[in-house]
Amino acid sequence: MANAPVKKVPIHLQSSQNRLLIKNGRVVNEDGMEDADVYIEDGIIKQVGRNLIIPGGTRTIDATGLLVMPGGIDPHTHFELEMMGAKTADDFYKGTRAAVAGGTTTIIDFVLPEKGQSLVEAYNHWRQKADNKVCCDYALHVGVTWWSPSVKKEMQQLVEEHGINSFKMFMAYKDAWMLNDYELCQVMETCVELKALPLIHAENGSIIARNTEKLLAAGVTGPEGHALSRDEEVEAEAVNRACVIANQMNSPLYIVHVMSKSAVQALRLARTRQKQPLFGETLAATIGTDGSHYGNACFRHAAAHVLSPPLRARDTPAAIVDALAHDDLQIIASDNCTFHEKDKELGKDNFSKIPNGVNGVEDRMAILWQKAVNTGAMDPCRFVAVSSAAAARAFHLWPRKGRVAEGADADLALWDPRRERTVSAHAHHHAVDFNIFEGTHVIGSPQYVIVNGRVCLDDGELRVVEGFGKFLPTPPAAPAAYGARERTSDASDAPPADTPSPRASPVYTNGTPTELSISNKQMEGLSVSGCSTPTGRKMREPGQRDLQNSTFSISQELEGLDTKTSVRVRNPPGGKSSGLW
Ligand code: URP
Ligand code: ZN
Ligand code: ZN
């Protein structure tokens, strides 16, 4: 028999197979820090600890002075979204490239169907837009922008067949995406049936519509009218109403983009009576800038800051940082939704026509570090919690994502707490030439970013690969949202049933953990930092690779040629991407 031809390993596969050792760094997780090395193979963290035995041919990164943190998870982006007569400027390539540049290694985008459009059709469209472009892993939420029995059926299909576990509803954008209270009840009930997490855009759309009519009639047409039409009370009323509806439907709830002190106060009050977990998300924009920009005489400048809910008074950023530090809010996202200047100009004569959205996916982590860690409001552990781990928990990606531990995906940000830079549109990676954080001096940024084991920011140089990321199916019944009401009897292969609700998360006061007993429970089932867990039990998320076998094998990789990564990297190193590590 003739010799079988030697199979060549494609160069991009070789690179994804490489071994990587991160040495001398300080590993930071949501529940603690330790000096430890991290060994990565085949995109997975294989060992965390000291004096590791490492095979030859391993690249070593010296992380002396760096913090080795889980890559950021930004659970709120809008790439290639058509809204208000325009399309967002950042597509899935540029958007995820900017994300990686800033230390974020997973994003969750929103499928937003038109009213009357099939949800599954819209989902398929989003997958088509994203799959070949994403530079890091991504998951999807789906918007429920209209209601009918067919929508309910499609929600079930999306959960059972398409890896969706969260649905966004709008209480604003009247005549476009807004649902009425009766519909919100039905969507939430359906979420509970499916064990999916309902997400809410909380603003009173009817009040906004009426205020807008009055402002325009009074001759207020500029961007300042945007903020005037929707003050804090308009947001807080909707937050309260959403919480009441969720409580009545016995549903967990996640409020997206909480922008004001009044909304935080509404959340705080709701938590005293809420039966099910209640998550609050805020934005980098909220802590990094403020509503004073709406008064800027330059339309381009003021319009670039228009998003909904709007930026607030000057004392809001500090108050929101405080809310994040004390667990009134759990998550910071970006709501990245950039528009070119020509699109913002659609609202030149009428503020209600300015496409809503700002940048943030690239600067989210640095802005949080600057405003929260450098000010002493948060310690690095809480930073990891709000920028990564809490989102992983809420959307059932934890502990595969959001944690530096054996068995987790090798998504890491190697953070230099001393690196100084000034944020500017001249240096950012977005498709737009405006940055709402322009001129902000930050101390602390990533020096290396590792995406599924590949060094994509290499000593400050960006080397992403278009199409390298993969879609992350998110299973329903996230313990963080549904664990409290249903405990698994046999926990051998499942996440701990007592994964804390947002309310039960560790609370930090001036950087000091005050509820560390909970952290120990969170550790159960995981081998953390090279130490055995109390139970010695390892946990595997659905779809996660078998981690027992840590032996490098080209033949195994060839067998796995049908994996998404191997077939979807359209631009291997040397093409659009630049180089190997
Ligand atoms: O202004 C915003 N937030 N634009 C994006 C759409 C949304 O409501 O999240
Ligand atoms: Zn929204
Ligand atoms: Zn949004």
Coordinates of C-alpha atoms and ligand atoms in Angstrom, one line a residue:
M1 CA 0.0 0.0 0.0
A2 CA 1.4 3.4 -0.9
N3 CA 2.3 5.7 1.9
A4 CA -0.5 8.0 2.9
P5 CA 0.3 11.6 2.1
V6 CA 1.6 13.6 5.0
K7 CA -1.0 16.0 6.2
K8 CA 0.3 19.5 6.7
V9 CA -1.0 21.4 9.7
P10 CA -2.3 24.7 8.5
I11 CA -0.1 27.5 10.0
H12 CA -3.0 29.1 11.8
L13 CA -3.8 25.8 13.5
Q14 CA -0.2 25.5 14.6
S15 CA -0.4 28.9 16.2
S16 CA -3.6 28.0 18.0
Q17 CA -1.9 24.9 19.3
N18 CA 1.1 26.6 20.7
R19 CA 1.9 26.4 24.4
L20 CA 2.2 29.5 26.4
L21 CA 3.5 30.2 29.9
I22 CA 2.8 33.4 31.7
K23 CA 5.4 33.7 34.4
N24 CA 5.8 35.9 37.5
G25 CA 2.5 37.6 37.3
R26 CA -0.1 38.2 40.0
V27 CA -3.3 36.3 39.2
V28 CA -6.5 38.2 40.1
N29 CA -9.9 36.6 40.3
E30 CA -13.1 38.0 41.7
D31 CA -12.4 36.3 45.1
G32 CA -8.7 36.7 45.6
M33 CA -5.2 37.3 44.2
E34 CA -2.1 35.2 44.3
D35 CA 1.3 35.2 42.8
A36 CA 1.2 32.3 40.3
D37 CA 2.2 31.2 36.8
V38 CA -0.3 30.2 34.2
Y39 CA 0.3 27.5 31.7
I40 CA -1.9 27.4 28.6
E41 CA -2.2 24.7 25.9
D42 CA -4.7 24.4 23.1
G43 CA -6.6 27.5 24.2
I44 CA -7.2 26.2 27.6
I45 CA -5.6 27.1 31.0
K46 CA -4.0 23.8 32.0
Q47 CA -2.2 24.8 35.2
V48 CA -2.1 27.7 37.6
G49 CA 0.6 27.7 40.3
R50 CA 4.3 27.9 41.0
N51 CA 7.1 25.5 39.9
L52 CA 5.0 24.1 37.1
I53 CA 6.5 21.4 34.9
I54 CA 6.3 22.8 31.4
P55 CA 7.0 21.0 28.1
G56 CA 9.7 22.3 25.7
G57 CA 8.7 24.6 22.9
T58 CA 6.6 26.8 25.1
R59 CA 6.7 30.5 24.7
T60 CA 7.1 32.4 28.0
I61 CA 5.8 35.8 28.7
D62 CA 7.4 37.5 31.7
A63 CA 4.5 39.1 33.5
T64 CA 6.6 40.6 36.3
G65 CA 4.6 43.6 37.6
L66 CA 1.5 42.6 35.6
L67 CA -1.9 41.5 36.9
V68 CA -3.1 38.4 35.2
M69 CA -6.9 38.8 35.0
P70 CA -9.7 37.1 33.2
G71 CA -10.3 38.8 29.9
G72 CA -13.2 41.3 30.1
I73 CA -16.7 40.3 29.2
D74 CA -18.7 43.1 27.7
P75 CA -22.3 41.9 27.7
H76 CA -23.8 44.8 25.8
T77 CA -22.7 45.8 22.3
H78 CA -24.4 46.8 19.0
F79 CA -22.2 45.9 16.0
E80 CA -23.7 46.3 12.6
L81 CA -27.1 47.4 14.0
E82 CA -29.5 49.3 11.9
M83 CA -31.5 51.8 14.0
M84 CA -33.1 55.2 13.6
G85 CA -32.3 55.2 9.8
A86 CA -28.6 54.5 10.2
K87 CA -26.2 51.6 10.7
T88 CA -23.6 51.4 13.5
A89 CA -20.1 52.1 12.3
D90 CA -18.3 49.4 14.2
D91 CA -18.9 46.0 12.5
F92 CA -18.1 42.7 14.1
Y93 CA -14.5 42.9 13.0
K94 CA -13.6 46.4 14.0
G95 CA -15.8 46.2 17.1
T96 CA -14.2 43.0 18.5
R97 CA -10.8 44.3 17.4
A98 CA -11.3 47.4 19.5
A99 CA -12.6 45.1 22.4
V100 CA -9.4 43.0 22.4
A101 CA -7.3 46.1 22.2
G102 CA -8.8 47.2 25.5
G103 CA -8.7 43.8 27.3
T104 CA -12.1 42.5 26.5
T105 CA -12.1 38.9 25.1
T106 CA -15.9 38.1 25.0
I107 CA -18.7 40.3 23.8
I108 CA -22.5 39.7 23.9
D109 CA -24.3 41.5 21.1
F110 CA -28.1 42.1 20.6
V111 CA -30.1 40.6 17.8
L112 CA -32.8 43.2 17.3
P113 CA -35.6 42.1 15.0
E114 CA -37.9 44.6 13.3
K115 CA -41.5 44.6 14.5
G116 CA -43.2 41.6 12.8
Q117 CA -39.9 40.0 11.8
S118 CA -39.2 36.4 12.7
L119 CA -36.8 36.2 15.7
V120 CA -35.1 33.1 14.3
E121 CA -34.6 34.8 11.0
A122 CA -33.1 37.8 12.7
Y123 CA -30.8 35.6 14.8
N124 CA -29.6 33.8 11.7
H125 CA -28.9 37.1 10.1
W126 CA -26.8 38.2 13.1
R127 CA -24.8 34.9 13.0
Q128 CA -24.1 35.5 9.3
K129 CA -22.9 39.0 10.1
A130 CA -20.7 38.0 13.0
D131 CA -19.3 34.5 12.5
N132 CA -16.6 35.2 10.0
K133 CA -15.6 38.6 11.5
V134 CA -15.3 38.2 15.2
C135 CA -11.8 38.4 16.6
C136 CA -12.9 37.1 20.0
D137 CA -15.7 34.8 21.2
Y138 CA -19.2 36.2 21.3
A139 CA -22.7 35.3 22.4
L140 CA -26.1 36.9 21.6
H141 CA -29.1 38.2 23.3
V142 CA -32.3 38.5 21.3
G143 CA -34.7 41.4 21.5
V144 CA -38.4 40.8 21.8
T145 CA -39.6 43.9 20.0
W146 CA -43.2 42.7 19.3
W147 CA -45.4 40.0 20.7
S148 CA -47.6 37.2 19.3
P149 CA -47.9 33.4 19.9
S150 CA -45.4 32.9 17.1
V151 CA -42.9 35.0 19.0
K152 CA -43.4 32.9 22.1
K153 CA -42.7 29.8 20.0
E154 CA -39.6 31.3 18.5
M155 CA -38.3 32.2 22.0
Q156 CA -38.5 28.5 22.8
Q157 CA -36.8 27.6 19.6
L158 CA -34.0 30.0 20.3
V159 CA -33.4 28.7 23.7
E160 CA -33.6 25.0 22.8
E161 CA -31.9 25.0 19.5
H162 CA -29.8 28.2 19.1
G163 CA -28.0 28.8 22.4
I164 CA -29.9 31.9 23.5
N165 CA -30.6 32.4 27.2
S166 CA -31.5 36.1 27.4
F167 CA -34.1 38.3 25.8
K168 CA -34.2 42.1 25.8
M169 CA -37.4 44.2 26.1
F170 CA -37.8 47.9 25.6
M171 CA -40.0 50.2 27.7
A172 CA -38.9 53.0 25.4
Y173 CA -38.5 53.6 21.6
K174 CA -42.3 54.1 21.2
D175 CA -43.6 53.0 17.8
A176 CA -40.4 51.0 17.2
W177 CA -39.3 48.4 19.8
M178 CA -41.4 49.3 22.8
L179 CA -43.7 46.8 24.4
N180 CA -46.6 47.6 26.7
D181 CA -46.9 46.3 30.3
Y182 CA -49.2 43.4 29.4
E183 CA -46.7 42.3 26.7
L184 CA -43.8 42.7 29.2
C185 CA -45.7 40.4 31.6
Q186 CA -46.1 37.7 28.8
V187 CA -42.4 37.9 27.7
M188 CA -41.2 37.6 31.3
E189 CA -43.5 34.6 32.0
T190 CA -42.1 33.0 28.9
C191 CA -38.6 33.7 30.1
V192 CA -39.4 31.9 33.4
E193 CA -40.9 28.9 31.5
L194 CA -37.7 28.7 29.4
K195 CA -35.4 29.6 32.3
A196 CA -34.0 32.5 30.3
L197 CA -33.0 35.9 31.7
P198 CA -35.2 38.9 30.8
L199 CA -33.3 42.1 30.1
I200 CA -35.0 45.5 30.2
H201 CA -34.3 48.9 28.7
A202 CA -36.0 50.9 31.5
E203 CA -37.4 54.3 30.4
N204 CA -41.0 55.4 30.1
G205 CA -41.4 55.7 26.3
S206 CA -44.8 57.4 26.5
I207 CA -43.6 60.2 28.7
I208 CA -40.5 60.6 26.4
A209 CA -42.8 60.8 23.3
R210 CA -45.0 63.5 24.9
N211 CA -42.1 65.5 26.3
T212 CA -40.4 65.4 22.9
E213 CA -43.5 66.8 21.2
K214 CA -43.6 69.7 23.7
L215 CA -39.9 70.5 23.5
L216 CA -39.9 70.6 19.7
A217 CA -43.1 72.7 19.7
A218 CA -41.3 75.1 22.0
G219 CA -38.4 75.4 19.6
V220 CA -35.9 73.1 21.5
T221 CA -34.4 71.1 18.6
G222 CA -30.8 70.6 19.6
P223 CA -29.1 67.7 21.4
E224 CA -29.9 69.2 24.8
G225 CA -33.5 68.4 24.1
H226 CA -32.6 64.7 24.2
A227 CA -31.7 64.9 27.9
L228 CA -34.6 67.2 28.7
S229 CA -37.1 64.8 27.3
R230 CA -36.0 61.9 29.6
D231 CA -34.9 63.0 33.0
E232 CA -33.9 60.7 35.9
E233 CA -37.5 60.3 37.0
V234 CA -38.4 58.9 33.6
E235 CA -35.8 56.2 34.0
A236 CA -36.4 55.5 37.7
E237 CA -40.2 55.0 37.1
A238 CA -39.5 52.4 34.5
V239 CA -36.9 50.7 36.6
N240 CA -39.4 50.4 39.4
R241 CA -42.2 49.3 37.1
A242 CA -39.9 46.6 35.5
C243 CA -39.0 45.3 38.9
V244 CA -42.7 45.2 40.0
I245 CA -43.6 43.3 36.8
A246 CA -40.8 40.8 37.3
N247 CA -41.8 40.3 40.9
Q248 CA -45.4 39.7 39.9
M249 CA -44.3 37.2 37.3
N250 CA -41.8 35.7 39.7
S251 CA -39.0 36.3 37.3
P252 CA -35.4 37.2 37.7
L253 CA -34.5 40.5 35.9
Y254 CA -31.5 42.3 34.4
I255 CA -31.8 46.0 33.9
V256 CA -29.4 47.2 31.1
H257 CA -27.7 50.6 31.1
V258 CA -28.6 52.0 34.5
M259 CA -27.6 55.6 34.0
S260 CA -28.8 57.6 37.0
K261 CA -28.7 57.9 40.8
S262 CA -32.5 57.8 40.9
A263 CA -32.5 54.5 38.9
V264 CA -30.0 53.1 41.4
Q265 CA -32.2 54.2 44.2
A266 CA -35.2 52.5 42.6
L267 CA -33.1 49.3 42.2
R268 CA -32.0 49.4 45.9
L269 CA -35.6 49.8 47.0
A270 CA -36.8 47.0 44.7
R271 CA -34.2 44.6 46.1
T272 CA -35.7 44.9 49.5
R273 CA -38.8 43.1 48.2
Q274 CA -37.6 41.2 45.0
K275 CA -38.2 37.5 45.2
Q276 CA -35.8 36.6 42.4
P277 CA -32.3 37.8 41.4
L278 CA -32.1 41.3 40.2
F279 CA -29.0 42.4 38.2
G280 CA -28.1 46.0 37.5
E281 CA -25.8 46.9 34.6
T282 CA -24.2 50.3 34.0
L283 CA -21.9 51.6 31.3
A284 CA -18.4 52.9 30.9
A285 CA -20.0 56.1 29.5
T286 CA -21.8 56.7 32.7
I287 CA -18.7 56.6 34.9
G288 CA -16.4 58.1 32.2
T289 CA -18.3 61.3 31.2
D290 CA -21.4 63.2 31.9
G291 CA -24.4 65.1 30.5
S292 CA -22.7 68.5 30.5
H293 CA -21.6 67.7 26.9
Y294 CA -25.3 68.2 25.7
G295 CA -24.8 71.9 26.3
N296 CA -21.8 72.1 23.9
A297 CA -22.5 74.6 21.2
C298 CA -21.0 72.2 18.6
F299 CA -23.6 69.9 17.3
R300 CA -21.1 67.2 16.3
H301 CA -19.7 67.1 19.9
A302 CA -23.1 67.2 21.7
A303 CA -24.7 64.6 19.3
A304 CA -21.8 62.2 19.7
H305 CA -22.8 61.9 23.4
V306 CA -26.5 61.1 22.7
L307 CA -27.5 57.7 24.0
S308 CA -30.5 56.4 25.9
P309 CA -30.9 56.8 28.8
P310 CA -28.8 59.9 28.6
L311 CA -25.7 61.0 30.5
R312 CA -26.6 62.7 33.7
A313 CA -25.4 65.4 36.1
R314 CA -21.7 65.9 37.0
D315 CA -22.0 64.0 40.3
T316 CA -23.3 60.9 38.7
P317 CA -20.1 59.1 37.7
A318 CA -18.8 59.0 41.3
A319 CA -22.2 57.8 42.5
I320 CA -22.4 55.0 39.9
V321 CA -18.8 53.9 40.8
D322 CA -19.9 53.7 44.4
A323 CA -23.0 51.7 43.4
L324 CA -20.7 49.2 41.5
A325 CA -18.3 49.0 44.4
H326 CA -21.1 48.2 46.9
D327 CA -23.1 45.8 44.7
D328 CA -26.1 48.0 44.0
L329 CA -24.9 47.4 40.5
Q330 CA -23.1 44.2 39.5
I331 CA -21.9 44.7 35.9
I332 CA -20.3 47.3 33.7
A333 CA -20.9 47.1 29.9
S334 CA -20.2 49.5 27.1
D335 CA -23.5 49.6 25.0
N336 CA -21.0 50.3 22.2
C337 CA -23.2 51.7 19.4
T338 CA -21.1 54.0 17.3
F339 CA -22.4 56.2 14.5
H340 CA -20.6 58.2 11.9
E341 CA -20.9 62.0 12.1
K342 CA -23.0 62.1 8.9
D343 CA -25.5 59.7 10.6
K344 CA -25.7 61.7 13.8
E345 CA -26.6 64.6 11.5
L346 CA -29.9 63.0 10.7
G347 CA -31.0 64.8 13.9
K348 CA -29.5 68.2 13.1
D349 CA -32.9 69.9 13.3
N350 CA -34.6 67.5 15.6
F351 CA -32.9 65.9 18.5
S352 CA -35.3 62.9 18.5
K353 CA -33.8 61.8 15.2
I354 CA -30.2 61.6 16.4
P355 CA -29.2 58.0 16.2
N356 CA -28.6 56.9 19.8
G357 CA -25.3 55.4 20.8
V358 CA -21.7 56.0 21.9
N359 CA -18.3 54.2 21.9
G360 CA -17.0 52.2 24.9
V361 CA -16.0 48.6 24.0
E362 CA -12.3 49.5 23.8
D363 CA -12.0 51.9 26.8
R364 CA -14.5 50.2 29.2
M365 CA -11.8 48.5 31.3
A366 CA -9.3 51.3 31.4
I367 CA -12.0 53.8 32.3
L368 CA -13.3 51.5 35.1
W369 CA -9.7 51.0 36.4
Q370 CA -9.1 54.7 36.4
K371 CA -12.3 55.8 38.0
A372 CA -12.8 52.9 40.4
V373 CA -9.5 51.3 41.2
N374 CA -7.1 54.2 41.0
T375 CA -9.5 56.2 43.2
G376 CA -9.6 53.5 45.8
A377 CA -13.3 52.8 45.4
M378 CA -12.6 49.2 44.3
D379 CA -9.9 46.6 44.6
P380 CA -8.7 44.6 41.6
C381 CA -10.9 41.6 42.7
R382 CA -14.1 43.7 42.5
F383 CA -12.8 45.1 39.2
V384 CA -12.7 41.5 37.8
A385 CA -16.1 40.8 39.2
V386 CA -17.8 43.8 37.5
S387 CA -15.9 43.8 34.3
S388 CA -15.9 40.0 33.7
A389 CA -17.0 37.4 36.2
A390 CA -20.5 38.7 37.0
A391 CA -21.5 38.8 33.4
A392 CA -20.1 35.3 32.9
R393 CA -22.4 34.2 35.8
A394 CA -25.4 36.1 34.6
F395 CA -25.3 34.6 31.1
H396 CA -24.1 31.1 32.1
L397 CA -20.6 31.3 30.7
W398 CA -19.0 30.9 34.1
P399 CA -16.5 29.4 35.0
R400 CA -15.4 28.7 31.4
K401 CA -15.2 32.5 31.1
G402 CA -14.6 35.1 33.8
R403 CA -12.1 33.1 35.8
V404 CA -8.3 32.4 35.7
A405 CA -8.4 28.7 36.7
E406 CA -7.5 25.3 35.4
G407 CA -10.0 24.2 32.7
A408 CA -11.2 27.8 31.8
D409 CA -10.7 29.2 28.4
A410 CA -7.4 31.0 28.0
D411 CA -8.9 34.4 27.7
L412 CA -6.7 36.8 29.7
A413 CA -5.8 40.4 30.1
L414 CA -2.3 41.0 31.4
W415 CA -2.8 44.3 33.0
D416 CA -0.1 46.9 33.6
P417 CA -1.3 49.0 36.5
R418 CA 1.4 51.6 35.7
R419 CA 0.9 52.1 32.0
E420 CA -0.2 55.6 31.3
R421 CA -2.0 57.0 28.2
T422 CA -4.5 59.6 27.2
V423 CA -7.6 58.2 25.5
S424 CA -8.1 59.7 22.1
A425 CA -9.9 59.0 18.8
H426 CA -6.5 59.4 17.2
A427 CA -5.3 56.2 18.8
H428 CA -8.4 54.1 19.2
H429 CA -9.6 51.2 17.0
H430 CA -13.2 52.2 16.4
A431 CA -14.5 53.0 13.0
V432 CA -15.5 56.5 14.1
D433 CA -13.3 59.6 14.6
F434 CA -14.9 60.7 17.9
N435 CA -14.3 59.3 21.4
I436 CA -16.5 60.3 24.3
F437 CA -13.6 59.8 26.7
E438 CA -11.3 62.0 24.6
G439 CA -8.5 63.5 26.7
T440 CA -9.0 61.2 29.7
H441 CA -5.7 60.3 31.3
V442 CA -5.7 56.7 32.4
I443 CA -3.1 54.8 34.4
G444 CA -3.6 51.1 33.9
S445 CA -4.1 49.3 30.6
P446 CA -3.5 45.8 29.1
Q447 CA 0.0 45.0 27.9
Y448 CA -0.9 41.5 26.6
V449 CA -4.3 40.2 25.7
I450 CA -4.8 36.5 25.1
V451 CA -7.8 35.2 23.3
N452 CA -8.4 31.5 23.4
G453 CA -4.7 30.9 24.0
R454 CA -3.5 33.2 21.2
V455 CA -1.6 36.4 22.0
C456 CA -3.7 39.1 20.3
L457 CA -2.2 42.1 22.0
D458 CA 1.5 41.3 22.2
D459 CA 3.5 43.7 24.3
G460 CA 1.2 46.5 23.3
E461 CA 1.0 45.5 19.6
L462 CA -2.4 44.4 18.3
R463 CA -2.4 41.2 16.3
V464 CA -6.0 40.0 16.1
V465 CA -7.3 37.5 13.6
E466 CA -10.6 38.2 11.8
G467 CA -12.9 35.2 12.3
F468 CA -10.8 33.7 15.1
G469 CA -13.6 34.0 17.7
K470 CA -16.5 31.6 17.9
F471 CA -20.1 31.8 18.8
L472 CA -20.8 30.8 22.4
P473 CA -24.1 29.0 22.9
T474 CA -25.5 30.1 26.3
P475 CA -27.5 27.4 28.1
P476 CA -30.6 28.3 30.0
A477 CA -31.1 28.0 33.8
A478 CA -28.0 30.0 34.7
P479 CA -27.5 29.3 38.4
A480 CA -27.0 33.0 39.1
A481 CA -30.6 33.7 37.8
Y482 CA -32.4 30.4 38.5
G483 CA -30.2 28.6 41.0
A484 CA -32.0 29.9 44.1
R485 CA -35.3 28.4 43.2
E486 CA -34.1 25.0 41.9
R487 CA -31.1 23.2 43.3
T488 CA -29.6 20.3 41.4
S489 CA -29.7 17.1 43.4
D490 CA -26.6 15.6 41.8
A491 CA -24.0 18.3 41.4
S492 CA -21.4 16.0 39.9
D493 CA -21.3 17.7 36.5
A494 CA -23.2 20.9 37.1
P495 CA -22.3 24.3 38.4
P496 CA -22.9 24.7 42.1
A497 CA -26.7 25.2 42.7
D498 CA -25.8 27.8 45.4
T499 CA -24.0 30.1 43.0
P500 CA -24.8 33.4 44.6
S501 CA -27.5 35.7 43.3
P502 CA -26.4 39.2 42.6
R503 CA -27.5 40.2 46.1
A504 CA -25.4 37.5 47.7
S505 CA -22.1 38.5 45.9
P506 CA -19.2 39.5 48.0
V507 CA -19.5 43.1 49.1
Y508 CA -16.3 45.2 49.2
T509 CA -15.9 48.3 51.2
N510 CA -12.9 50.4 50.2
G511 CA -11.4 47.4 48.5
T512 CA -11.9 44.9 51.4
P513 CA -13.9 41.8 50.9
T514 CA -16.4 41.5 53.7
E515 CA -18.2 38.2 52.8
L516 CA -15.4 35.8 51.9
S517 CA -17.3 32.8 53.1
I518 CA -19.3 33.0 49.9
S519 CA -16.2 32.9 47.9
N520 CA -15.3 29.6 49.3
K521 CA -18.6 28.2 48.1
Q522 CA -18.0 29.7 44.7
M523 CA -14.7 27.8 44.6
E524 CA -16.3 24.5 45.2
G525 CA -16.1 22.3 42.1
L526 CA -13.2 24.2 40.6
S527 CA -9.5 23.6 40.8
V528 CA -8.4 27.1 41.5
S529 CA -4.8 28.3 41.3
G530 CA -3.3 24.9 41.2
C531 CA -4.8 23.9 44.6
S532 CA -7.3 21.1 45.1
T533 CA -10.8 22.1 46.0
P534 CA -12.4 20.9 49.1
T535 CA -14.2 18.3 47.1
G536 CA -11.5 17.7 44.5
R537 CA -14.3 17.8 42.0
K538 CA -13.8 19.3 38.5
M539 CA -16.5 21.0 36.7
R540 CA -17.1 21.0 33.0
E541 CA -19.5 23.3 31.2
P542 CA -21.6 22.0 28.4
G543 CA -19.6 21.8 25.3
Q544 CA -16.3 22.4 27.1
R545 CA -13.3 20.4 25.9
D546 CA -12.1 17.4 27.9
L547 CA -9.4 19.0 30.1
Q548 CA -7.9 15.8 31.4
N549 CA -5.8 15.3 28.4
S550 CA -3.2 18.0 28.3
T551 CA -0.9 16.4 25.8
F552 CA -0.2 18.3 22.7
S553 CA -1.1 16.3 19.6
I554 CA -1.1 17.3 16.0
S555 CA -3.2 14.3 15.0
Q556 CA -5.9 15.3 17.5
E557 CA -6.0 18.7 16.0
L558 CA -6.3 17.3 12.6
E559 CA -9.2 15.1 13.7
G560 CA -10.8 18.2 15.0
L561 CA -10.6 20.0 11.7
D562 CA -14.3 20.5 11.6
T563 CA -14.1 22.8 14.7
K564 CA -15.3 26.3 14.1
T565 CA -11.9 27.9 14.7
S566 CA -10.1 25.8 12.2
V567 CA -12.5 26.4 9.4
R568 CA -13.4 30.0 10.1
V569 CA -10.1 31.8 10.3
R570 CA -10.3 33.5 7.0
N571 CA -7.2 35.5 7.4
P572 CA -4.5 33.4 8.9
P573 CA -1.4 35.1 10.2
G574 CA 0.4 36.8 7.4
G575 CA -2.9 37.8 5.8
K576 CA -5.1 40.4 7.5
S577 CA -3.8 39.3 10.9
S578 CA -0.3 40.1 11.7
G579 CA 2.0 37.5 12.9
L580 CA 2.3 34.6 15.2
W581 CA 3.2 34.4 18.8
Ligands
URP1 O1 -28.6 54.7 23.1 C1 -28.5 53.5 23.1 N1 -28.5 52.9 24.3 N2 -28.3 52.9 21.9 C2 -28.4 51.5 21.7 C3 -29.7 50.9 21.8 C4 -30.1 50.6 23.2 O2 -31.1 51.1 23.7 O3 -29.4 49.9 23.9
ZN2 ZN -31.3 49.9 25.5
ZN3 ZN -27.9 48.9 23.9

